[in-house]
Amino acid sequence: DIEKCEPYVPAACEQMKARGAGYVGVKVGVKDDARGSEECGDVDLSPVLEFPSKEAALDFFGSDEYAAIKPLRTDNLHFRLACFEANLLPEDADTSKFGAYLATIKKMNDAETFNAEYPPLMKANNAKFNATMIARHSINDVIFHENCEDYSFVVLIGFPTYDDAVAYVHDEEFGAKQTAVRTKCTTGPLAIINCTNKTDAQPQYTGVPHDR
């Protein structure tokens, strides 16, 4: 029930801002965007949140004030949520320059084929579209998760633009081949998500940590 969930967003924004955190990406109508999503037939909304530290994230999600608004989310949405550290982000990366994210949570069905074929395609495709690896974690290694027990790993990648991210998934040289391996060997939703920004005036826009 999206309408009943609506008060959650401004309340969560204020609590995150107090911790130097905020929504940095948000996409609505995920299941209706065939080019920018994969296996998202049950996904309406996909956000990306950024915290300055693991401690700040745990403080937010574990606080009494968050506990007071959490039922607005948990009672009115079916969701998967994973909180994890940016373990692959280069030290010199300027994350305020990202225009889009690719976020996915997958169940591994054929690790042998995936590990043999996917990494070289991904490396070449990352270079072609200036993709920045932010994180890849086993679901057992994330800080915490909700409703992700059936999945194996999470990945988050940053891109200069939304169009770059879409091309990354579909480009004939590497992207389409990479996608073919991914969909053959794994299952789970993937979404390309626009970064929040002041111009678009999304309700999730906070200006923290990036005033785009």
XYZ file of C-alpha atoms in Angstrom:
212
model
C 0.000 0.000 0.000
C 2.055 2.917 -1.331
C -0.249 5.592 0.081
C 0.056 4.276 3.625
C 3.822 4.094 3.194
C 4.204 7.699 1.997
C 4.810 9.277 5.448
C 7.843 7.014 5.802
C 9.937 8.883 3.233
C 10.130 12.376 4.801
C 10.584 10.912 8.273
C 13.370 8.596 7.108
C 15.008 11.451 5.188
C 15.212 13.623 8.289
C 16.634 10.798 10.397
C 19.239 9.966 7.767
C 20.233 13.606 7.269
C 20.998 13.836 10.980
C 23.569 11.071 10.421
C 25.098 12.508 7.241
C 23.241 9.966 5.123
C 20.495 10.003 2.544
C 18.852 8.570 -0.526
C 21.347 8.822 -3.395
C 19.284 6.949 -5.979
C 15.644 6.135 -6.535
C 13.632 4.524 -9.294
C 9.868 4.154 -9.478
C 7.998 1.960 -11.945
C 10.893 -0.490 -12.089
C 8.870 -3.360 -13.545
C 7.665 -1.154 -16.402
C 11.192 -0.324 -17.617
C 12.181 -3.336 -19.727
C 15.489 -1.788 -20.860
C 16.557 -0.731 -17.393
C 15.570 -3.773 -15.374
C 15.950 -7.544 -15.312
C 13.656 -10.039 -13.585
C 11.778 -7.189 -11.909
C 8.210 -8.257 -12.592
C 7.303 -7.731 -8.925
C 9.338 -4.549 -8.307
C 7.730 -1.099 -8.190
C 10.384 0.925 -6.357
C 14.162 0.593 -6.042
C 16.124 3.033 -3.829
C 19.821 3.341 -2.979
C 20.829 4.770 0.396
C 24.321 5.913 1.360
C 25.724 6.225 4.879
C 29.120 7.670 5.811
C 30.019 4.565 7.832
C 28.834 1.159 8.948
C 28.284 2.621 12.410
C 26.003 5.357 11.061
C 23.887 2.789 9.209
C 23.540 0.576 12.261
C 22.694 3.598 14.402
C 19.940 4.607 11.973
C 18.324 1.214 11.509
C 18.699 0.308 15.193
C 17.450 3.548 16.724
C 14.233 3.984 18.665
C 13.159 6.813 16.362
C 13.529 4.550 13.327
C 11.642 1.774 15.114
C 8.717 4.203 15.380
C 8.455 4.647 11.594
C 9.665 1.225 10.429
C 6.145 -0.325 10.382
C 5.175 2.184 7.679
C 7.636 0.302 5.468
C 7.314 -3.255 6.721
C 3.504 -3.285 6.971
C 2.854 -1.759 3.554
C 5.592 -3.048 1.244
C 6.886 -6.424 0.126
C 10.621 -5.818 -0.020
C 14.209 -7.020 -0.070
C 16.705 -4.885 1.800
C 20.469 -5.365 2.105
C 22.919 -3.095 3.941
C 26.575 -3.556 3.006
C 29.932 -1.777 2.938
C 31.379 -0.250 -0.246
C 34.179 -2.801 -0.305
C 35.232 -2.235 -3.949
C 34.967 1.548 -4.206
C 38.332 3.120 -5.179
C 39.684 5.546 -2.593
C 39.801 8.391 -5.111
C 36.267 7.828 -6.470
C 34.036 10.925 -6.519
C 30.658 9.350 -5.872
C 28.914 12.708 -6.206
C 29.591 12.438 -9.953
C 27.528 9.280 -10.390
C 24.439 9.719 -12.533
C 23.065 6.218 -12.055
C 23.507 2.956 -10.216
C 23.098 -0.648 -11.227
C 21.859 -2.631 -8.237
C 21.207 -6.345 -8.216
C 20.631 -9.203 -5.831
C 21.053 -12.659 -7.315
C 20.849 -16.340 -6.501
C 23.731 -18.309 -7.991
C 22.576 -21.346 -9.976
C 25.764 -22.280 -11.888
C 28.883 -20.943 -10.183
C 31.341 -22.878 -12.338
C 30.130 -21.402 -15.641
C 29.627 -17.972 -14.126
C 33.129 -17.767 -12.632
C 34.700 -18.954 -15.893
C 32.844 -16.693 -18.327
C 31.589 -13.627 -16.464
C 34.673 -11.853 -15.003
C 36.490 -11.093 -18.302
C 33.287 -9.795 -19.893
C 32.549 -7.654 -16.863
C 36.086 -6.229 -16.766
C 35.938 -5.238 -20.437
C 32.436 -3.821 -20.138
C 33.326 -1.829 -17.013
C 36.179 -0.192 -18.885
C 34.064 0.576 -21.950
C 31.307 2.350 -20.011
C 33.413 3.873 -17.216
C 31.652 1.796 -14.603
C 32.809 2.049 -10.995
C 32.498 -1.062 -8.866
C 31.097 -0.009 -5.510
C 30.381 -3.319 -3.802
C 30.029 -7.032 -4.239
C 29.180 -9.196 -1.239
C 27.990 -12.661 -0.450
C 24.624 -12.319 1.228
C 26.234 -13.935 4.271
C 28.759 -11.081 4.500
C 26.449 -8.054 4.388
C 25.972 -5.910 7.485
C 22.377 -7.069 7.663
C 19.516 -7.924 5.360
C 15.771 -8.397 5.379
C 13.987 -10.998 3.203
C 17.157 -11.928 1.289
C 17.628 -15.473 2.594
C 17.050 -17.032 -0.829
C 19.783 -14.997 -2.544
C 23.541 -15.511 -2.884
C 25.130 -12.104 -3.505
C 24.554 -8.388 -3.999
C 26.295 -6.000 -6.416
C 26.248 -2.206 -6.707
C 27.920 -0.331 -9.599
C 28.073 3.410 -10.336
C 27.867 5.018 -13.803
C 28.298 8.523 -15.212
C 24.761 8.490 -16.705
C 21.627 6.386 -16.828
C 22.160 5.823 -20.562
C 25.654 4.476 -19.865
C 24.204 1.945 -17.449
C 21.503 0.825 -19.892
C 24.075 0.464 -22.679
C 26.280 -1.502 -20.288
C 23.570 -4.147 -19.987
C 22.649 -4.333 -23.689
C 25.709 -3.332 -25.742
C 26.485 -6.022 -28.332
C 30.265 -6.070 -27.829
C 30.292 -7.119 -24.165
C 27.044 -6.203 -22.410
C 24.664 -8.555 -24.171
C 27.113 -11.434 -23.699
C 27.572 -10.536 -20.047
C 23.805 -10.391 -19.596
C 23.386 -13.766 -21.295
C 25.821 -15.395 -18.867
C 24.225 -13.657 -15.884
C 20.690 -14.703 -16.780
C 21.827 -18.257 -17.560
C 23.721 -18.725 -14.297
C 21.807 -16.567 -11.803
C 18.279 -15.447 -10.960
C 17.097 -12.310 -9.225
C 16.153 -8.671 -9.816
C 18.460 -6.090 -11.368
C 17.575 -2.405 -11.654
C 19.275 0.616 -13.190
C 18.506 3.550 -10.929
C 18.778 7.279 -11.544
C 20.620 9.235 -8.883
C 18.567 11.637 -6.816
C 19.017 15.265 -7.726
C 17.591 18.648 -6.907
C 16.325 19.308 -10.444
C 13.996 16.315 -10.534
C 12.675 17.174 -7.065
C 12.178 13.568 -5.970
C 10.623 13.281 -2.513
C 13.624 11.163 -1.521
C 16.120 13.902 -2.407
C 18.010 15.020 0.696
C 21.165 16.744 -0.572
C 23.003 14.478 1.840
C 25.561 13.165 1.205
C 25.578 14.457 -2.396
C 24.084 17.772 -3.472
C 23.580 16.848 -7.126
